[in-house]
Tab-separated table of C-alpha atoms in Angstrom:
chain	number	residue	atom	x	y	z
A	125	UNK	CA	106.376	81.339	-44.434
A	126	UNK	CA	103.232	83.029	-44.274
A	127	UNK	CA	102.727	83.525	-40.414
A	128	UNK	CA	103.672	81.970	-37.301
A	129	UNK	CA	101.000	81.771	-34.615
A	130	UNK	CA	101.453	81.743	-31.100
A	131	UNK	CA	98.718	81.053	-28.418
A	132	UNK	CA	97.907	80.196	-25.016
A	133	UNK	CA	95.442	77.635	-25.988
A	134	UNK	CA	96.258	74.500	-27.187
A	135	UNK	CA	94.770	71.930	-29.835
A	136	UNK	CA	96.026	70.344	-32.907
A	137	UNK	CA	92.604	69.030	-33.309
A	138	UNK	CA	91.152	72.415	-33.424
A	139	UNK	CA	93.285	73.288	-36.548
A	140	UNK	CA	92.428	70.441	-38.168
A	141	UNK	CA	88.565	71.023	-37.646
A	142	UNK	CA	88.966	74.590	-39.283
A	143	UNK	CA	90.791	73.270	-42.084
A	144	UNK	CA	88.068	70.775	-42.835
A	145	UNK	CA	85.258	73.492	-42.202
A	146	UNK	CA	87.263	76.152	-44.681
A	147	UNK	CA	88.253	73.404	-47.361
A	148	UNK	CA	85.666	70.439	-47.062
A	149	UNK	CA	86.617	69.136	-50.521
A	150	UNK	CA	90.399	69.287	-49.939
A	151	UNK	CA	92.616	66.275	-49.328
A	152	UNK	CA	93.968	66.474	-45.962
A	153	UNK	CA	96.674	64.442	-44.435
A	154	UNK	CA	98.208	64.611	-41.143
A	155	UNK	CA	101.526	62.945	-39.065
A	156	UNK	CA	103.432	63.333	-36.175
A	157	UNK	CA	107.027	63.096	-34.751
A	158	UNK	CA	108.771	63.238	-31.117
A	159	UNK	CA	107.779	67.187	-30.956
A	160	UNK	CA	105.309	68.469	-33.545
A	161	UNK	CA	102.106	67.559	-35.491
A	162	UNK	CA	102.137	68.213	-39.383
A	163	UNK	CA	98.970	68.955	-41.639
A	164	UNK	CA	99.134	68.875	-45.210
A	165	UNK	CA	96.428	70.001	-47.391
A	166	UNK	CA	95.997	69.881	-51.350
A	167	UNK	CA	93.648	71.772	-52.988
A	168	UNK	CA	92.866	70.324	-56.448
A	169	UNK	CA	92.994	72.701	-58.999
A	170	UNK	CA	90.617	73.161	-62.137
A	171	UNK	CA	91.259	72.813	-65.739
A	172	UNK	CA	93.335	75.861	-65.882
A	173	UNK	CA	94.636	76.173	-62.454
A	174	UNK	CA	97.064	74.095	-60.436
A	175	UNK	CA	96.883	72.382	-57.204
A	176	UNK	CA	97.373	74.569	-53.914
A	177	UNK	CA	99.349	72.739	-51.058
A	178	UNK	CA	99.056	74.428	-47.561
A	179	UNK	CA	101.209	73.229	-44.708
A	180	UNK	CA	101.078	73.694	-41.110
A	181	UNK	CA	103.338	72.506	-38.300
A	182	UNK	CA	102.309	72.732	-34.838
A	183	UNK	CA	103.962	72.061	-31.615
A	184	UNK	CA	103.024	72.636	-27.859
A	185	UNK	CA	104.595	72.626	-24.253
A	186	UNK	CA	104.811	69.371	-22.549
A	187	UNK	CA	103.154	70.937	-19.661
A	188	UNK	CA	100.620	74.127	-20.514
A	189	UNK	CA	100.799	76.770	-18.096
A	190	UNK	CA	100.345	80.514	-17.719
A	191	UNK	CA	104.126	81.475	-17.034
A	192	UNK	CA	107.621	80.492	-18.023
A	193	UNK	CA	109.002	77.531	-16.103
A	194	UNK	CA	112.847	77.275	-15.312
A	195	UNK	CA	112.249	73.350	-15.527
A	196	UNK	CA	111.137	73.561	-19.188
A	197	UNK	CA	114.254	73.423	-21.571
A	198	UNK	CA	112.275	72.076	-24.611
A	199	UNK	CA	112.809	73.476	-28.095
A	200	UNK	CA	109.576	75.594	-27.867
A	201	UNK	CA	110.228	77.012	-24.164
A	202	UNK	CA	113.728	78.055	-25.601
A	203	UNK	CA	112.192	79.589	-28.647
A	204	UNK	CA	109.413	81.327	-26.257
A	205	UNK	CA	112.181	82.710	-24.234
A	206	UNK	CA	114.164	84.148	-27.242
A	207	UNK	CA	110.877	85.535	-28.589
A	208	UNK	CA	110.204	87.453	-25.202
A	209	UNK	CA	113.883	88.620	-25.287
A	210	UNK	CA	113.431	89.856	-28.858
A	211	UNK	CA	110.284	91.693	-28.238
A	212	UNK	CA	111.805	93.400	-25.234
A	213	UNK	CA	114.641	94.796	-27.347
A	214	UNK	CA	112.162	96.471	-29.852
A	215	UNK	CA	111.358	100.381	-29.649
A	216	UNK	CA	107.661	101.231	-29.292
A	217	UNK	CA	105.329	104.211	-29.315
A	218	UNK	CA	102.990	102.640	-26.929
A	219	UNK	CA	104.842	100.831	-23.843
A	220	UNK	CA	101.697	99.831	-22.512
A	221	UNK	CA	100.817	97.727	-25.224
A	222	UNK	CA	104.100	96.251	-25.652
A	223	UNK	CA	104.135	95.453	-21.899
A	224	UNK	CA	100.873	93.603	-22.685
A	225	UNK	CA	102.603	91.666	-25.629
A	226	UNK	CA	105.295	90.511	-23.391
A	227	UNK	CA	102.816	89.401	-20.798
A	228	UNK	CA	100.954	87.625	-23.334
A	229	UNK	CA	104.100	85.834	-24.628
A	230	UNK	CA	104.525	84.546	-21.101
A	231	UNK	CA	101.521	82.724	-21.405
A	232	UNK	CA	102.033	81.022	-24.741
A	233	UNK	CA	101.382	77.275	-24.734
A	234	UNK	CA	101.675	76.327	-28.492
A	235	UNK	CA	103.182	77.545	-31.663
A	236	UNK	CA	102.270	76.694	-35.307
A	237	UNK	CA	103.352	77.907	-38.666
A	238	UNK	CA	101.904	78.031	-42.006
A	239	UNK	CA	103.164	78.098	-45.573
A	240	UNK	CA	102.005	77.400	-49.215
A	241	UNK	CA	104.219	75.470	-51.308
A	242	UNK	CA	102.106	75.836	-54.284
A	243	UNK	CA	99.343	78.265	-55.395
A	244	UNK	CA	98.327	81.999	-54.759
A	245	UNK	CA	98.705	82.558	-51.186
A	246	UNK	CA	96.090	85.680	-51.354
A	247	UNK	CA	93.134	83.451	-50.470
A	248	UNK	CA	94.732	82.172	-47.368
A	249	UNK	CA	93.626	85.243	-45.228
A	250	UNK	CA	90.084	83.794	-44.400
A	251	UNK	CA	91.771	80.783	-43.008
A	252	UNK	CA	94.245	82.991	-41.013
A	253	UNK	CA	91.621	85.127	-39.737
A	254	UNK	CA	89.703	81.997	-38.561
A	255	UNK	CA	92.662	80.228	-36.725
A	256	UNK	CA	93.870	83.845	-35.101
A	257	UNK	CA	90.523	84.205	-33.590
A	258	UNK	CA	89.946	80.254	-32.587
A	259	UNK	CA	93.189	80.398	-30.596
A	260	UNK	CA	93.102	84.376	-29.498
A	261	UNK	CA	96.634	84.160	-31.197
A	262	UNK	CA	99.289	86.826	-31.681
A	263	UNK	CA	101.058	86.304	-35.072
A	264	UNK	CA	104.328	86.936	-36.346
A	265	UNK	CA	104.261	88.328	-39.859
A	266	UNK	CA	106.661	88.656	-42.739
A	267	UNK	CA	106.503	91.634	-44.925
A	268	UNK	CA	104.597	91.329	-48.359
A	269	UNK	CA	102.066	88.515	-47.363
A	270	UNK	CA	98.341	88.543	-47.469
A	271	UNK	CA	98.000	89.704	-43.917
A	272	UNK	CA	101.139	92.245	-43.711
A	273	UNK	CA	100.724	95.561	-41.922
A	274	UNK	CA	104.306	96.653	-42.093
A	275	UNK	CA	107.153	96.646	-44.306
A	276	UNK	CA	109.184	94.810	-41.632
A	277	UNK	CA	108.743	91.756	-39.370
A	278	UNK	CA	105.829	92.504	-37.131
A	279	UNK	CA	103.196	91.226	-34.722
A	280	UNK	CA	99.432	91.138	-35.446
A	281	UNK	CA	96.575	90.469	-32.970
A	282	UNK	CA	94.045	88.274	-33.287
A	283	UNK	CA	91.905	90.526	-35.467
A	284	UNK	CA	95.293	91.039	-37.810
A	285	UNK	CA	95.919	94.548	-36.313
A	286	UNK	CA	99.370	95.653	-35.822
A	287	UNK	CA	100.574	95.330	-32.227
A	288	UNK	CA	104.341	95.951	-33.060
A	289	UNK	CA	106.903	96.077	-35.742
A	290	UNK	CA	110.620	96.693	-35.687
A	291	UNK	CA	110.489	100.364	-35.944
A	292	UNK	CA	107.962	100.520	-32.764
A	293	UNK	CA	104.744	101.269	-34.566
A	294	UNK	CA	101.676	100.110	-33.133
A	295	UNK	CA	98.039	100.439	-33.960
A	296	UNK	CA	96.219	99.247	-31.403
A	297	UNK	CA	95.612	100.581	-27.778
A	298	UNK	CA	94.810	97.498	-26.038
A	299	UNK	CA	95.503	93.817	-26.157
A	300	UNK	CA	93.611	90.853	-24.381
A	301	UNK	CA	95.590	88.426	-22.139
A	302	UNK	CA	93.271	85.535	-21.647
A	303	UNK	CA	94.514	82.819	-19.434
A	304	UNK	CA	92.651	79.257	-18.855
A	305	UNK	CA	91.707	78.785	-15.301
A	306	UNK	CA	92.643	75.238	-15.316
A	307	UNK	CA	96.301	76.547	-15.719
A	308	UNK	CA	96.295	79.628	-13.550
A	309	UNK	CA	94.331	78.713	-10.479
A	310	UNK	CA	95.507	76.887	-7.565
A	311	UNK	CA	93.813	73.731	-6.372
A	312	UNK	CA	90.094	74.854	-5.808
A	313	UNK	CA	89.392	72.060	-3.600
A	314	UNK	CA	91.414	73.922	-0.984
A	315	UNK	CA	89.444	77.027	-1.256
A	316	UNK	CA	88.425	78.641	2.116
A	317	UNK	CA	84.713	79.605	3.163
A	318	UNK	CA	86.207	83.218	3.109
A	319	UNK	CA	86.868	83.048	-0.648
A	320	UNK	CA	83.629	81.338	-1.448
A	321	UNK	CA	81.831	83.758	0.537
A	322	UNK	CA	83.265	86.734	-1.493
A	323	UNK	CA	82.892	85.225	-4.691
A	324	UNK	CA	79.055	84.306	-4.175
A	325	UNK	CA	78.536	87.904	-2.212
A	326	UNK	CA	79.953	89.678	-5.625
A	327	UNK	CA	78.327	87.332	-7.972
A	328	UNK	CA	74.866	88.157	-6.184
A	329	UNK	CA	75.677	91.863	-6.436
A	330	UNK	CA	76.019	91.698	-10.102
A	331	UNK	CA	73.113	89.772	-10.763
A	332	UNK	CA	71.198	91.980	-9.054
A	333	UNK	CA	72.923	94.982	-11.249
A	334	UNK	CA	71.817	92.882	-14.298
A	335	UNK	CA	75.390	92.495	-15.100
A	336	UNK	CA	76.423	88.984	-16.956
A	337	UNK	CA	78.543	86.857	-14.671
A	338	UNK	CA	80.897	83.733	-15.232
A	339	UNK	CA	80.176	81.242	-12.465
A	340	UNK	CA	83.102	79.247	-13.616
A	341	UNK	CA	85.640	82.212	-12.904
A	342	UNK	CA	87.621	81.155	-9.764
A	343	UNK	CA	87.945	82.551	-6.503
A	344	UNK	CA	90.984	85.014	-6.028
A	345	UNK	CA	93.678	85.000	-3.411
A	346	UNK	CA	92.683	84.420	0.215
A	347	UNK	CA	93.581	86.779	2.974
A	348	UNK	CA	96.174	84.402	4.385
A	349	UNK	CA	98.313	84.463	1.009
A	350	UNK	CA	98.247	88.184	0.403
A	351	UNK	CA	100.569	91.019	1.274
A	352	UNK	CA	99.280	94.135	0.298
A	353	UNK	CA	101.051	97.225	-0.398
A	354	UNK	CA	102.283	99.566	2.609
A	355	UNK	CA	100.406	102.769	3.098
A	356	UNK	CA	103.591	104.803	2.030
A	357	UNK	CA	104.163	102.481	-0.980
A	358	UNK	CA	100.541	103.619	-1.941
A	359	UNK	CA	101.301	107.433	-0.981
A	360	UNK	CA	104.277	107.472	-3.220
A	361	UNK	CA	102.632	105.837	-6.101
A	362	UNK	CA	99.692	108.225	-6.008
A	363	UNK	CA	102.361	111.377	-5.802
A	364	UNK	CA	103.908	110.296	-8.992
A	365	UNK	CA	100.684	109.559	-10.906
A	366	UNK	CA	99.003	112.815	-9.636
A	367	UNK	CA	102.099	114.591	-11.506
A	368	UNK	CA	101.988	112.749	-14.612
A	369	UNK	CA	98.210	113.331	-14.648
A	370	UNK	CA	98.796	117.025	-14.397
A	371	UNK	CA	101.064	116.941	-17.469
A	372	UNK	CA	98.273	114.865	-19.313
A	373	UNK	CA	95.529	117.343	-18.720
A	374	UNK	CA	98.295	120.197	-19.636
A	375	UNK	CA	97.931	121.564	-16.066
A	376	UNK	CA	101.588	121.173	-15.825
A	377	UNK	CA	104.395	121.225	-18.525
A	378	UNK	CA	106.565	117.797	-18.661
A	379	UNK	CA	109.852	119.875	-18.150
A	380	UNK	CA	108.367	121.166	-14.691
A	381	UNK	CA	106.959	117.787	-13.885
A	382	UNK	CA	110.448	116.297	-14.374
A	383	UNK	CA	112.186	118.912	-12.146
A	384	UNK	CA	109.231	118.715	-9.388
A	385	UNK	CA	109.771	114.763	-9.173
A	386	UNK	CA	113.736	115.142	-9.232
A	387	UNK	CA	113.422	118.322	-6.437
A	388	UNK	CA	111.209	115.950	-4.291
A	389	UNK	CA	113.335	112.621	-4.783
A	390	UNK	CA	110.476	111.076	-6.584
A	391	UNK	CA	112.072	110.399	-9.991
A	392	UNK	CA	113.287	107.062	-8.865
A	393	UNK	CA	109.833	105.932	-8.176
A	394	UNK	CA	108.892	107.155	-11.477
A	395	UNK	CA	108.413	104.037	-13.776
A	396	UNK	CA	110.376	103.556	-17.116
A	397	UNK	CA	106.623	103.927	-18.833
A	398	UNK	CA	105.827	106.995	-16.954
A	399	UNK	CA	109.485	108.511	-17.618
A	400	UNK	CA	109.069	107.952	-21.430
A	401	UNK	CA	105.777	109.693	-21.204
A	402	UNK	CA	107.453	112.780	-19.556
A	403	UNK	CA	110.097	113.011	-22.277
A	404	UNK	CA	107.719	112.726	-24.966
A	405	UNK	CA	104.325	113.824	-24.009
A	406	UNK	CA	102.287	113.084	-27.393
A	407	UNK	CA	98.743	113.970	-27.732
A	408	UNK	CA	97.961	110.343	-27.939
A	409	UNK	CA	99.943	109.316	-24.950
A	410	UNK	CA	98.157	112.232	-23.060
A	411	UNK	CA	94.944	110.837	-23.767
A	412	UNK	CA	95.779	107.371	-22.502
A	413	UNK	CA	97.558	108.800	-19.279
A	414	UNK	CA	94.601	110.786	-18.374
A	415	UNK	CA	92.625	107.565	-17.720
A	416	UNK	CA	95.088	107.036	-14.774
A	417	UNK	CA	92.683	109.592	-12.867
A	418	UNK	CA	90.983	106.462	-12.161
A	419	UNK	CA	93.896	104.894	-10.602
A	420	UNK	CA	94.626	107.973	-8.366
A	421	UNK	CA	90.988	107.785	-7.252
A	422	UNK	CA	91.405	104.107	-6.296
A	423	UNK	CA	94.828	104.329	-4.683
A	424	UNK	CA	93.398	107.459	-2.636
A	425	UNK	CA	90.324	105.406	-1.637
A	426	UNK	CA	92.830	102.693	-0.188
A	427	UNK	CA	94.397	105.213	1.808
A	428	UNK	CA	91.179	106.782	3.009
A	429	UNK	CA	91.418	109.908	1.482
A	430	UNK	CA	88.110	109.081	-0.660
A	431	UNK	CA	85.136	107.899	1.399
A	432	UNK	CA	83.552	105.669	-1.262
A	433	UNK	CA	85.222	104.089	-4.375
A	434	UNK	CA	81.854	104.475	-6.214
A	435	UNK	CA	80.233	102.030	-8.738
A	436	UNK	CA	81.898	102.510	-12.120
A	437	UNK	CA	79.203	103.905	-13.853
A	438	UNK	CA	80.721	107.167	-14.531
A	439	UNK	CA	84.031	108.692	-14.368
A	440	UNK	CA	85.404	109.957	-11.110
A	441	UNK	CA	86.122	113.748	-10.632
A	442	UNK	CA	89.403	114.312	-8.826
A	443	UNK	CA	87.975	117.866	-8.119
A	444	UNK	CA	85.886	116.196	-5.581
A	445	UNK	CA	88.796	115.651	-3.300
A	446	UNK	CA	89.575	118.585	-0.981
A	447	UNK	CA	92.964	120.301	-1.903
A	448	UNK	CA	94.325	119.726	1.556
A	449	UNK	CA	93.739	115.813	0.978
A	450	UNK	CA	95.444	116.022	-2.393
A	451	UNK	CA	99.173	114.940	-2.595
A	452	UNK	CA	100.673	117.471	-4.781
A	453	UNK	CA	100.021	120.984	-6.401
A	454	UNK	CA	101.114	124.339	-5.979
A	455	UNK	CA	104.451	124.434	-3.754
A	456	UNK	CA	103.347	121.595	-1.781
A	457	UNK	CA	105.944	118.959	-0.526
A	458	UNK	CA	104.712	115.527	-1.670
A	459	UNK	CA	106.978	114.123	1.065
A	460	UNK	CA	104.872	115.386	3.787
A	461	UNK	CA	101.869	113.372	2.158
A	462	UNK	CA	104.073	110.276	2.081
A	463	UNK	CA	105.319	110.319	5.715
A	464	UNK	CA	101.758	110.960	6.931
A	465	UNK	CA	100.504	107.583	5.280
A	466	UNK	CA	100.252	105.378	8.333
A	467	UNK	CA	96.993	103.334	7.451
A	468	UNK	CA	95.078	101.810	4.547
A	469	UNK	CA	92.293	99.610	3.586
A	470	UNK	CA	92.634	96.054	5.263
A	471	UNK	CA	93.276	93.088	3.282
A	472	UNK	CA	89.871	91.867	3.553
A	473	UNK	CA	88.574	95.158	1.922
A	474	UNK	CA	91.114	95.301	-0.898
A	475	UNK	CA	90.161	91.661	-1.797
A	476	UNK	CA	86.458	92.006	-1.643
A	477	UNK	CA	86.696	95.129	-3.957
A	478	UNK	CA	89.512	93.246	-6.055
A	479	UNK	CA	87.248	90.379	-6.655
A	480	UNK	CA	84.157	92.542	-7.895
A	481	UNK	CA	86.365	94.397	-10.288
A	482	UNK	CA	87.821	91.187	-11.590
A	483	UNK	CA	84.442	90.175	-12.330
A	484	UNK	CA	83.184	93.183	-13.749
A	485	UNK	CA	86.215	93.215	-16.183
A	486	UNK	CA	85.273	89.757	-17.288
A	487	UNK	CA	81.883	91.076	-18.268
A	488	UNK	CA	83.342	94.326	-19.878
A	489	UNK	CA	85.593	91.966	-21.976
A	490	UNK	CA	82.966	89.372	-22.805
A	491	UNK	CA	80.712	92.132	-24.166
A	492	UNK	CA	83.649	93.586	-26.337
A	493	UNK	CA	84.490	90.085	-27.934
A	494	UNK	CA	80.750	89.534	-28.433
A	495	UNK	CA	80.115	93.075	-29.544
A	496	UNK	CA	77.486	94.070	-27.515
A	497	UNK	CA	77.047	97.530	-25.592
A	498	UNK	CA	78.130	97.743	-21.641
A	499	UNK	CA	75.558	99.918	-20.607
A	500	UNK	CA	75.720	99.664	-16.743
A	501	UNK	CA	79.416	100.546	-16.295
A	502	UNK	CA	82.038	102.383	-17.928
A	503	UNK	CA	84.698	99.613	-19.228
A	504	UNK	CA	87.436	101.944	-18.949
A	505	UNK	CA	86.558	102.937	-15.590
A	506	UNK	CA	86.582	99.200	-14.510
A	507	UNK	CA	89.828	98.304	-16.262
A	508	UNK	CA	91.723	100.963	-14.428
A	509	UNK	CA	90.458	100.396	-11.123
A	510	UNK	CA	91.190	96.763	-11.332
A	511	UNK	CA	94.728	97.720	-12.479
A	512	UNK	CA	95.401	99.689	-9.175
A	513	UNK	CA	93.569	97.073	-7.394
A	514	UNK	CA	95.648	94.040	-8.564
A	515	UNK	CA	98.735	96.542	-8.137
A	516	UNK	CA	97.698	97.040	-4.334
A	517	UNK	CA	97.286	93.308	-3.916
A	518	UNK	CA	100.470	92.503	-5.560
A	519	UNK	CA	98.760	90.449	-8.204
A	520	UNK	CA	101.321	88.015	-9.716
A	521	UNK	CA	104.285	90.216	-7.943
A	522	UNK	CA	104.184	92.757	-10.890
A	523	UNK	CA	105.358	95.976	-10.690
A	524	UNK	CA	103.364	99.075	-11.802
A	525	UNK	CA	104.133	98.800	-15.853
A	526	UNK	CA	103.837	95.039	-15.910
A	527	UNK	CA	100.232	94.943	-14.122
A	528	UNK	CA	97.738	92.991	-16.205
A	529	UNK	CA	94.070	92.561	-15.584
A	530	UNK	CA	93.587	89.130	-16.503
A	531	UNK	CA	89.974	87.653	-16.904
């Protein structure tokens, strides 16, 4: 076995089309049984070379979706659940990327494996690259193959970069989690006027800013189906983020931060990823955590401590927040800040801004995938604010470490 591909997108025909494009003169045969499709490709050798035979087996969920289903007991569903548990057990140097990998595994709808019975496998890399990009796949790879990036079993992204191996190594900082709207979204025929107006308003705003829109992006949740975080939940989250942010910028030592959080009974509110960071604040992790300044800014805006969230064309400046309004610092008791938090933005205000950042984030992802500069906004700022906004509206009922910014 050279590689196993996992994808949210389905389509055995797409594999067949790719095989024909890459090997137009090869002999291609297909067959099907109750669960799987199979393709066999024979590339005829020359006078001094043997034939090459490539095999692919493909299977997909009976009912493709964007999440696990307790009702699906098919072999593929069982395998995906096992894969999720396997990845959950692996160590990692980048918990954020591992969480995105787990989120991506939840969206898997198809699996296909490739192996070569005869001939040199080194020339298979272009085919693997084409299929990985076409399916936005994650690849489970073995060592000693043309695409290997580790001496142990490992996962690669669609660009064949190392996401995670059994030793916890990771060579990427981000991982896209793409979901087809036809699987994710509720019946759009029942969308309310409120949702349509929100979508139209934000699309008009982005067009005015000369930012690309995707008119096919659906409406987000309605006010009636959204329950936002309470003011005290928001205030508690801000306090923990602010302390870890001090460590990221080396204002506070990790040891003192841990002691501070424990002294004021906030250690239990510190997420597993944040605890991992505080227990091992490497330079790389510090850099990643500094971006959480944008989350702090967004949550303080939600609490009314920041007047305007602002357009994400530049980084926020937490120094603009008066010390009296900042939740931690010096000998401050953060619980006073938490207890005083009685008000926050309304459901409508949060959804209006969340919808805007959902569409902005799509534009940033589109720019990255199509390799053009996003000059109007800072993609990193957009992502972090979208992350915080998704937490505020309880997107997918995920807790802080598991939040995703699906576009």
